[in-house]
Amino acid sequence: MTSSSDPVAGGDDPLTGGDDPLAGGGDDPLAEPAQIVTRLSPDGAATVGPRLPGSGAAPTTDPTTKTDTDSDAGSVEATAGPADAAAAPPPVTAGAFTAYSIGDPGRAFTRTRPAPAVDRGVVHDTVIDAAVICDPGGTERLVLRGASGRGLSHQQYGDPRQDDIAYTISPDGVRLVCVVADGVSSGAWSHVAARIATEEGAAHVAKLAATTDPAQIDWHGVLTHLADRIIDAATTLPGGAALSVDATAPQVAAVMATTIVIGVVGITPGADGTHRLTVVRHGDTSAWLLDDEDGWVALGDVKNAGAVIAESATACLPLVPADAPVVVESTLGADSAFLLLTDGIGDPLGSGRGEVGAVLARQWARPPHPIEFAAQVCFGRKTYDDDRGAIGIWPVQA
């Protein structure tokens, strides 16, 4: 959850190279990465597009294909016979990848050799989620993108990814529940706490949201429920790491702790065309609205806003304060996005008014392809080597 200087040394990465993807000519290299032959639309469909300057010739039509304009069915493609097959060129290769960076990515971005994280359970280096959410009548309403990636520091030292994401739909099909959690880096088993917070949190809140207005949910009770689950899990950790059954919440927090942000989204828009949002946070994991008119709008306090010295300490589960958490109500408009972010993204984003905010606003104005979203979540920027986690929600465009 904290940022540090580049931890890595080593030789050049043979799998990376080329110019800075943020530098270059008039075309936006973030929207049209170098070497891309095809573009992937949000629904996964591929469309051939031109290569960028310096990347070679654009794709050409297969010369073995001809059009029969005299067919009764109209214009029909007819393929040349077997005699011409040997002369046919190989098919155009679709797809390529250039890593995303914003500003100076730092040496670690291209030189880190990810070490396996296998000594504390099975934890995937990267997870990607994508879905189109329909209302109870089957009409497509929302597009979801989710991704979480292991930060450079954890890659270098073979530590597990401690950020996590999850989503589900309430049993009545009316509300989408999204949860993002950021395991506290000082706890060796915080990745377990984050997974409990996301998976159990999404399921628990979805069940409550089917019978209770989101603003009226007992959110203090939700946090307490998740804290209890984390404390219980601490007694079953493997390899002799388990705590005693009478361990206190502070004792558990020293071993496994996590922040959490929960977003409940009304799947069917209201009469004004907007989707209702309810957000609850515990710790520095953040929630945002993003649109062309207002830019980045924080749904809650911005970490270290106005602070002279940035601090890394944060509220976390299983520590639950006596007071109920703040509940933020808002709406998601047709041309807006709703983002839940861990501080691996939130810290470089800041208030959203800087370079990172401008780039991510351009990339996330509309839902990217799921794999592209994951690459954008894991962008390189010097000194920012923390894990990343994000969920983005966009209304389906009419």
Tab-separated table of C-alpha atoms in Angstrom:
chain	number	residue	atom	x	y	z
A	1	MET	CA	0.000	0.000	0.000
A	2	THR	CA	3.030	2.262	0.083
A	3	SER	CA	5.244	3.482	-2.745
A	4	SER	CA	9.007	3.166	-2.790
A	5	SER	CA	11.909	3.842	-5.087
A	6	ASP	CA	12.757	1.396	-7.841
A	7	PRO	CA	13.751	-1.864	-6.122
A	8	VAL	CA	15.103	-3.505	-9.203
A	9	ALA	CA	18.300	-3.744	-11.168
A	10	GLY	CA	19.150	-5.873	-14.133
A	11	GLY	CA	19.623	-6.046	-17.871
A	12	ASP	CA	17.397	-4.872	-20.663
A	13	ASP	CA	14.119	-6.673	-21.057
A	14	PRO	CA	14.170	-8.540	-24.368
A	15	LEU	CA	10.372	-8.551	-24.402
A	16	THR	CA	10.006	-4.778	-24.231
A	17	GLY	CA	11.464	-1.834	-26.060
A	18	GLY	CA	10.602	0.844	-28.540
A	19	ASP	CA	9.630	4.415	-27.942
A	20	ASP	CA	7.779	5.752	-24.927
A	21	PRO	CA	4.107	4.959	-25.682
A	22	LEU	CA	3.175	8.397	-24.373
A	23	ALA	CA	5.471	10.246	-26.745
A	24	GLY	CA	5.058	10.644	-30.448
A	25	GLY	CA	3.153	12.237	-33.272
A	26	GLY	CA	-0.340	13.527	-33.751
A	27	ASP	CA	-2.203	10.260	-33.173
A	28	ASP	CA	-2.939	9.363	-29.593
A	29	PRO	CA	-0.566	6.449	-28.915
A	30	LEU	CA	-2.623	5.420	-25.897
A	31	ALA	CA	-5.765	4.981	-27.969
A	32	GLU	CA	-3.822	3.425	-30.869
A	33	PRO	CA	-0.774	1.580	-29.442
A	34	ALA	CA	2.202	1.000	-31.706
A	35	GLN	CA	2.170	-2.223	-33.718
A	36	ILE	CA	-1.574	-2.786	-33.351
A	37	VAL	CA	-3.007	-4.183	-36.566
A	38	THR	CA	-6.536	-4.577	-35.315
A	39	ARG	CA	-8.637	-2.814	-32.730
A	40	LEU	CA	-10.749	-4.730	-30.239
A	41	SER	CA	-14.116	-3.230	-29.431
A	42	PRO	CA	-15.616	-3.481	-25.881
A	43	ASP	CA	-17.625	-6.514	-26.930
A	44	GLY	CA	-14.496	-8.256	-28.182
A	45	ALA	CA	-15.110	-7.789	-31.933
A	46	ALA	CA	-11.975	-7.135	-33.976
A	47	THR	CA	-11.802	-4.495	-36.686
A	48	VAL	CA	-8.751	-3.975	-38.884
A	49	GLY	CA	-7.148	-0.568	-38.574
A	50	PRO	CA	-4.054	1.137	-39.977
A	51	ARG	CA	-0.659	0.636	-38.453
A	52	LEU	CA	1.107	3.603	-36.906
A	53	PRO	CA	3.993	5.224	-38.787
A	54	GLY	CA	7.102	3.080	-38.688
A	55	SER	CA	5.271	-0.147	-37.943
A	56	GLY	CA	5.131	-1.483	-41.494
A	57	ALA	CA	2.557	-1.584	-44.226
A	58	ALA	CA	-1.131	-1.604	-43.489
A	59	PRO	CA	-3.069	-4.858	-43.940
A	60	THR	CA	-4.116	-5.560	-47.498
A	61	THR	CA	-6.977	-7.429	-49.054
A	62	ASP	CA	-6.324	-11.096	-49.729
A	63	PRO	CA	-5.596	-11.224	-53.482
A	64	THR	CA	-7.075	-14.711	-53.723
A	65	THR	CA	-10.521	-13.342	-52.909
A	66	LYS	CA	-12.779	-11.941	-55.624
A	67	THR	CA	-16.312	-10.575	-55.701
A	68	ASP	CA	-19.054	-12.050	-57.869
A	69	THR	CA	-21.307	-9.096	-58.631
A	70	ASP	CA	-23.558	-11.180	-60.940
A	71	SER	CA	-24.861	-13.466	-58.200
A	72	ASP	CA	-28.639	-13.544	-57.626
A	73	ALA	CA	-27.891	-12.998	-53.917
A	74	GLY	CA	-26.024	-9.774	-54.579
A	75	SER	CA	-22.324	-9.221	-53.861
A	76	VAL	CA	-20.846	-12.575	-52.829
A	77	GLU	CA	-17.254	-13.451	-52.043
A	78	ALA	CA	-15.815	-16.392	-54.005
A	79	THR	CA	-12.451	-17.882	-53.082
A	80	ALA	CA	-9.914	-18.884	-55.711
A	81	GLY	CA	-9.462	-22.586	-56.327
A	82	PRO	CA	-6.803	-24.966	-54.979
A	83	ALA	CA	-4.378	-24.138	-57.764
A	84	ASP	CA	-3.999	-20.608	-56.395
A	85	ALA	CA	-3.827	-21.634	-52.726
A	86	ALA	CA	-0.061	-22.163	-52.721
A	87	ALA	CA	0.478	-18.571	-53.857
A	88	ALA	CA	-1.792	-17.099	-51.199
A	89	PRO	CA	0.012	-14.944	-48.587
A	90	PRO	CA	-0.278	-15.908	-44.929
A	91	PRO	CA	-3.237	-14.383	-43.078
A	92	VAL	CA	-2.770	-11.023	-41.419
A	93	THR	CA	-1.833	-11.455	-37.769
A	94	ALA	CA	-4.349	-9.659	-35.559
A	95	GLY	CA	-3.261	-8.094	-32.288
A	96	ALA	CA	-0.105	-6.961	-30.536
A	97	PHE	CA	0.775	-5.350	-27.237
A	98	THR	CA	2.723	-2.376	-25.944
A	99	ALA	CA	2.890	-1.828	-22.175
A	100	TYR	CA	1.266	1.356	-20.902
A	101	SER	CA	3.177	4.025	-19.036
A	102	ILE	CA	2.471	7.583	-17.955
A	103	GLY	CA	5.458	9.891	-17.921
A	104	ASP	CA	8.738	8.306	-16.846
A	105	PRO	CA	7.961	4.649	-16.003
A	106	GLY	CA	11.260	4.124	-14.189
A	107	ARG	CA	13.821	1.381	-14.730
A	108	ALA	CA	11.893	-1.209	-12.737
A	109	PHE	CA	9.012	-1.141	-15.218
A	110	THR	CA	11.074	-2.844	-17.929
A	111	ARG	CA	13.677	-4.669	-15.809
A	112	THR	CA	11.637	-6.450	-13.148
A	113	ARG	CA	11.694	-10.227	-13.457
A	114	PRO	CA	8.572	-11.385	-11.585
A	115	ALA	CA	9.467	-13.926	-8.922
A	116	PRO	CA	6.806	-16.537	-8.134
A	117	ALA	CA	4.671	-16.011	-5.045
A	118	VAL	CA	4.057	-19.579	-3.906
A	119	ASP	CA	4.852	-19.680	-0.193
A	120	ARG	CA	1.565	-18.182	1.045
A	121	GLY	CA	-1.070	-20.030	-0.930
A	122	VAL	CA	-2.067	-19.762	-4.570
A	123	VAL	CA	-2.461	-16.113	-5.571
A	124	HIS	CA	-2.700	-15.158	-9.227
A	125	ASP	CA	-0.364	-12.413	-10.412
A	126	THR	CA	-3.147	-10.734	-12.411
A	127	VAL	CA	-6.931	-11.101	-12.549
A	128	ILE	CA	-9.262	-9.685	-15.199
A	129	ASP	CA	-13.058	-9.399	-15.113
A	130	ALA	CA	-15.535	-8.243	-17.747
A	131	ALA	CA	-19.303	-8.390	-18.108
A	132	VAL	CA	-22.364	-6.768	-19.635
A	133	ILE	CA	-25.004	-6.409	-16.925
A	134	CYS	CA	-28.675	-6.779	-17.889
A	135	ASP	CA	-31.753	-5.638	-15.984
A	136	PRO	CA	-34.380	-8.215	-14.890
A	137	GLY	CA	-36.076	-7.861	-18.278
A	138	GLY	CA	-32.904	-8.788	-20.176
A	139	THR	CA	-32.010	-5.318	-21.470
A	140	GLU	CA	-28.288	-4.560	-21.448
A	141	ARG	CA	-27.669	-1.690	-19.034
A	142	LEU	CA	-24.089	-1.602	-17.716
A	143	VAL	CA	-20.601	-2.549	-18.909
A	144	LEU	CA	-18.161	-3.777	-16.258
A	145	ARG	CA	-14.389	-3.940	-16.402
A	146	GLY	CA	-12.226	-5.167	-13.545
A	147	ALA	CA	-8.538	-5.857	-13.066
A	148	SER	CA	-5.984	-6.373	-10.334
A	149	GLY	CA	-2.246	-6.761	-10.842
A	150	ARG	CA	0.772	-7.450	-8.666
A	151	GLY	CA	2.957	-4.389	-8.201
A	152	LEU	CA	6.597	-4.238	-9.206
A	153	SER	CA	7.833	-4.421	-5.617
A	154	HIS	CA	5.882	-7.604	-4.891
A	155	GLN	CA	6.979	-9.053	-8.243
A	156	GLN	CA	10.632	-8.407	-7.443
A	157	TYR	CA	10.552	-10.007	-4.000
A	158	GLY	CA	8.148	-12.848	-4.746
A	159	ASP	CA	5.355	-11.519	-2.523
A	160	PRO	CA	1.683	-12.195	-3.367
A	161	ARG	CA	-0.660	-9.629	-4.842
A	162	GLN	CA	-2.573	-8.066	-1.919
A	163	ASP	CA	-5.223	-6.116	-3.852
A	164	ASP	CA	-8.447	-7.851	-4.829
A	165	ILE	CA	-11.714	-7.217	-6.678
A	166	ALA	CA	-15.123	-8.877	-6.841
A	167	TYR	CA	-18.653	-8.179	-8.045
A	168	THR	CA	-22.055	-9.850	-8.020
A	169	ILE	CA	-25.724	-9.059	-8.626
A	170	SER	CA	-28.427	-8.981	-5.969
A	171	PRO	CA	-30.758	-12.013	-6.019
A	172	ASP	CA	-33.618	-9.876	-7.370
A	173	GLY	CA	-31.451	-8.724	-10.298
A	174	VAL	CA	-31.943	-5.060	-9.424
A	175	ARG	CA	-28.522	-4.016	-8.092
A	176	LEU	CA	-24.892	-4.577	-9.002
A	177	VAL	CA	-22.488	-4.800	-6.054
A	178	CYS	CA	-18.788	-4.101	-6.634
A	179	VAL	CA	-16.040	-4.407	-4.019
A	180	VAL	CA	-12.356	-3.462	-4.198
A	181	ALA	CA	-9.930	-4.146	-1.348
A	182	ASP	CA	-6.286	-3.304	-0.667
A	183	GLY	CA	-4.425	-5.595	1.714
A	184	VAL	CA	-2.173	-3.743	4.169
A	185	SER	CA	1.399	-4.398	3.071
A	186	SER	CA	2.785	-4.888	6.572
A	187	GLY	CA	0.704	-8.052	7.055
A	188	ALA	CA	2.167	-11.203	5.506
A	189	TRP	CA	-1.326	-12.659	5.008
A	190	SER	CA	-3.182	-9.495	4.037
A	191	HIS	CA	-3.991	-10.981	0.634
A	192	VAL	CA	-6.284	-13.406	2.469
A	193	ALA	CA	-8.019	-10.525	4.256
A	194	ALA	CA	-8.514	-8.705	0.942
A	195	ARG	CA	-10.005	-11.790	-0.706
A	196	ILE	CA	-12.429	-12.275	2.181
A	197	ALA	CA	-13.422	-8.600	2.025
A	198	THR	CA	-14.179	-8.712	-1.698
A	199	GLU	CA	-15.806	-12.113	-2.097
A	200	GLU	CA	-17.689	-12.258	1.200
A	201	GLY	CA	-18.406	-8.532	1.072
A	202	ALA	CA	-19.970	-8.686	-2.398
A	203	ALA	CA	-22.120	-11.699	-1.524
A	204	HIS	CA	-23.231	-10.317	1.844
A	205	VAL	CA	-24.135	-6.849	0.569
A	206	ALA	CA	-25.937	-8.261	-2.497
A	207	LYS	CA	-28.156	-10.357	-0.232
A	208	LEU	CA	-28.966	-7.326	1.921
A	209	ALA	CA	-29.554	-5.083	-1.112
A	210	ALA	CA	-32.300	-7.399	-2.381
A	211	THR	CA	-34.506	-6.515	0.591
A	212	THR	CA	-33.144	-3.191	1.895
A	213	ASP	CA	-32.577	0.174	0.253
A	214	PRO	CA	-28.778	0.551	-0.045
A	215	ALA	CA	-28.764	3.798	1.920
A	216	GLN	CA	-30.558	2.031	4.800
A	217	ILE	CA	-28.286	-1.012	5.004
A	218	ASP	CA	-26.574	-1.452	8.376
A	219	TRP	CA	-23.129	-0.678	6.993
A	220	HIS	CA	-21.475	-0.780	10.402
A	221	GLY	CA	-22.879	-4.289	10.688
A	222	VAL	CA	-21.432	-5.137	7.264
A	223	LEU	CA	-17.948	-4.055	8.345
A	224	THR	CA	-18.321	-5.968	11.620
A	225	HIS	CA	-19.404	-9.092	9.743
A	226	LEU	CA	-16.352	-8.916	7.489
A	227	ALA	CA	-14.053	-8.211	10.433
A	228	ASP	CA	-15.347	-11.333	12.169
A	229	ARG	CA	-14.742	-13.407	9.040
A	230	ILE	CA	-11.148	-12.151	8.835
A	231	ILE	CA	-10.535	-12.894	12.525
A	232	ASP	CA	-11.927	-16.407	12.046
A	233	ALA	CA	-9.690	-16.972	9.024
A	234	ALA	CA	-6.607	-15.953	11.009
A	235	THR	CA	-7.061	-19.058	13.176
A	236	THR	CA	-6.830	-21.356	10.140
A	237	LEU	CA	-3.772	-19.935	8.344
A	238	PRO	CA	-1.482	-22.684	7.047
A	239	GLY	CA	2.113	-23.481	7.821
A	240	GLY	CA	2.082	-22.641	11.495
A	241	ALA	CA	0.987	-19.054	10.855
A	242	ALA	CA	-2.428	-19.537	12.482
A	243	LEU	CA	-3.294	-17.330	15.439
A	244	SER	CA	-5.014	-18.556	18.568
A	245	VAL	CA	-8.791	-18.483	18.768
A	246	ASP	CA	-8.652	-15.755	21.401
A	247	ALA	CA	-6.549	-13.397	19.255
A	248	THR	CA	-7.765	-9.800	19.387
A	249	ALA	CA	-8.615	-7.683	16.345
A	250	PRO	CA	-5.362	-5.640	16.666
A	251	GLN	CA	-3.350	-8.865	16.865
A	252	VAL	CA	-5.027	-10.171	13.736
A	253	ALA	CA	-4.566	-6.829	11.956
A	254	ALA	CA	-0.807	-7.119	12.449
A	255	VAL	CA	-0.891	-10.317	10.387
A	256	MET	CA	-3.725	-9.694	7.912
A	257	ALA	CA	-5.660	-6.485	7.301
A	258	THR	CA	-7.332	-4.714	4.396
A	259	THR	CA	-9.096	-1.571	3.294
A	260	ILE	CA	-12.384	-1.835	1.424
A	261	VAL	CA	-14.681	0.202	-0.808
A	262	ILE	CA	-18.167	-1.019	-1.727
A	263	GLY	CA	-20.243	0.374	-4.570
A	264	VAL	CA	-23.901	-0.508	-5.130
A	265	VAL	CA	-25.216	0.440	-8.578
A	266	GLY	CA	-28.856	0.459	-9.642
A	267	ILE	CA	-28.925	-1.612	-12.819
A	268	THR	CA	-32.067	-0.044	-14.293
A	269	PRO	CA	-31.791	3.730	-14.808
A	270	GLY	CA	-34.321	6.045	-13.228
A	271	ALA	CA	-36.707	8.345	-15.020
A	272	ASP	CA	-33.878	10.851	-15.568
A	273	GLY	CA	-31.727	8.210	-17.258
A	274	THR	CA	-29.176	7.946	-14.444
A	275	HIS	CA	-28.181	4.971	-12.318
A	276	ARG	CA	-28.263	5.332	-8.556
A	277	LEU	CA	-24.958	4.871	-6.718
A	278	THR	CA	-24.275	4.098	-3.067
A	279	VAL	CA	-20.667	4.059	-1.840
A	280	VAL	CA	-19.187	3.024	1.509
A	281	ARG	CA	-15.459	3.100	2.253
A	282	HIS	CA	-13.212	1.947	5.081
A	283	GLY	CA	-9.656	3.094	4.526
A	284	ASP	CA	-7.977	4.804	1.579
A	285	THR	CA	-9.449	2.748	-1.258
A	286	SER	CA	-11.382	5.299	-3.313
A	287	ALA	CA	-14.483	5.797	-5.474
A	288	TRP	CA	-14.816	8.245	-8.359
A	289	LEU	CA	-17.128	9.551	-11.028
A	290	LEU	CA	-15.531	10.447	-14.347
A	291	ASP	CA	-17.154	12.453	-17.126
A	292	ASP	CA	-16.207	14.879	-19.881
A	293	GLU	CA	-17.729	17.893	-18.164
A	294	ASP	CA	-16.501	17.624	-14.557
A	295	GLY	CA	-13.523	15.302	-14.971
A	296	TRP	CA	-12.660	13.288	-11.856
A	297	VAL	CA	-15.109	13.712	-8.966
A	298	ALA	CA	-14.209	11.930	-5.722
A	299	LEU	CA	-17.046	10.177	-3.892
A	300	GLY	CA	-15.513	10.723	-0.463
A	301	ASP	CA	-12.305	12.214	0.884
A	302	VAL	CA	-9.203	12.171	-1.302
A	303	LYS	CA	-6.185	10.563	0.371
A	304	ASN	CA	-3.774	13.151	1.800
A	305	ALA	CA	-5.709	16.022	0.219
A	306	GLY	CA	-4.233	19.197	1.690
A	307	ALA	CA	-1.697	17.268	3.774
A	308	VAL	CA	1.773	18.770	4.029
A	309	ILE	CA	3.309	15.326	4.594
A	310	ALA	CA	1.744	12.318	2.911
A	311	GLU	CA	0.906	9.500	5.300
A	312	SER	CA	0.509	5.808	4.513
A	313	ALA	CA	-1.454	4.804	7.648
A	314	THR	CA	-5.081	3.962	6.956
A	315	ALA	CA	-8.189	2.522	8.551
A	316	CYS	CA	-8.537	-1.190	7.867
A	317	LEU	CA	-10.429	-4.360	8.676
A	318	PRO	CA	-10.611	-6.195	11.078
A	319	LEU	CA	-10.435	-2.909	13.023
A	320	VAL	CA	-13.934	-1.418	13.032
A	321	PRO	CA	-14.573	2.017	14.588
A	322	ALA	CA	-17.509	2.634	16.900
A	323	ASP	CA	-19.094	5.100	14.489
A	324	ALA	CA	-20.966	4.006	11.391
A	325	PRO	CA	-19.155	4.613	8.094
A	326	VAL	CA	-20.093	7.528	5.868
A	327	VAL	CA	-22.588	6.588	3.143
A	328	VAL	CA	-22.235	8.571	-0.098
A	329	GLU	CA	-25.174	8.728	-2.515
A	330	SER	CA	-24.749	9.833	-6.134
A	331	THR	CA	-25.860	9.034	-9.687
A	332	LEU	CA	-24.128	7.674	-12.776
A	333	GLY	CA	-25.070	9.483	-15.970
A	334	ALA	CA	-25.160	8.109	-19.499
A	335	ASP	CA	-21.804	9.685	-20.462
A	336	SER	CA	-20.003	9.005	-17.175
A	337	ALA	CA	-17.953	6.219	-15.599
A	338	PHE	CA	-17.894	4.934	-12.025
A	339	LEU	CA	-14.479	3.760	-10.791
A	340	LEU	CA	-13.414	1.977	-7.606
A	341	LEU	CA	-9.624	2.134	-7.140
A	342	THR	CA	-6.984	0.948	-4.705
A	343	ASP	CA	-4.303	3.453	-3.765
A	344	GLY	CA	-1.868	1.825	-6.189
A	345	ILE	CA	-3.817	3.877	-8.744
A	346	GLY	CA	-5.304	6.465	-6.385
A	347	ASP	CA	-1.924	7.744	-5.180
A	348	PRO	CA	-0.555	8.660	-8.629
A	349	LEU	CA	-4.042	9.878	-9.610
A	350	GLY	CA	-4.164	12.316	-6.681
A	351	SER	CA	-7.015	14.764	-7.204
A	352	GLY	CA	-7.310	13.773	-10.857
A	353	ARG	CA	-6.052	17.129	-12.129
A	354	GLY	CA	-2.547	16.050	-13.072
A	355	GLU	CA	-0.923	14.055	-15.848
A	356	VAL	CA	-2.181	10.678	-14.624
A	357	GLY	CA	-5.735	11.988	-14.326
A	358	ALA	CA	-5.672	13.386	-17.855
A	359	VAL	CA	-4.381	10.141	-19.382
A	360	LEU	CA	-6.741	7.826	-17.501
A	361	ALA	CA	-9.696	10.117	-18.258
A	362	ARG	CA	-8.955	9.774	-21.951
A	363	GLN	CA	-8.492	6.006	-21.755
A	364	TRP	CA	-11.591	5.412	-19.627
A	365	ALA	CA	-14.024	7.786	-21.302
A	366	ARG	CA	-15.563	4.612	-22.729
A	367	PRO	CA	-15.066	0.988	-21.633
A	368	PRO	CA	-11.819	-0.417	-23.058
A	369	HIS	CA	-11.324	-3.999	-24.117
A	370	PRO	CA	-10.945	-6.082	-20.902
A	371	ILE	CA	-7.291	-6.949	-21.506
A	372	GLU	CA	-6.508	-3.369	-22.449
A	373	PHE	CA	-8.179	-2.188	-19.224
A	374	ALA	CA	-5.895	-4.478	-17.217
A	375	ALA	CA	-2.834	-3.089	-18.998
A	376	GLN	CA	-3.987	0.461	-18.283
A	377	VAL	CA	-4.591	-0.356	-14.612
A	378	CYS	CA	-0.991	-1.615	-14.426
A	379	PHE	CA	0.568	1.425	-16.108
A	380	GLY	CA	4.196	2.235	-15.348
A	381	ARG	CA	5.166	5.399	-13.501
A	382	LYS	CA	8.390	5.994	-11.640
A	383	THR	CA	8.303	5.302	-7.842
A	384	TYR	CA	4.774	3.814	-7.975
A	385	ASP	CA	5.354	0.086	-7.493
A	386	ASP	CA	2.318	-0.902	-5.415
A	387	ASP	CA	-0.308	-3.506	-6.322
A	388	ARG	CA	-3.210	-2.266	-8.437
A	389	GLY	CA	-6.938	-2.967	-8.290
A	390	ALA	CA	-9.869	-1.348	-10.096
A	391	ILE	CA	-13.457	-1.856	-11.177
A	392	GLY	CA	-15.037	0.412	-13.776
A	393	ILE	CA	-18.759	0.686	-14.637
A	394	TRP	CA	-20.160	2.408	-17.747
A	395	PRO	CA	-23.812	2.715	-18.828
A	396	VAL	CA	-24.558	0.980	-22.113
A	397	GLN	CA	-24.772	3.607	-24.820
A	398	ALA	CA	-28.180	3.836	-26.479
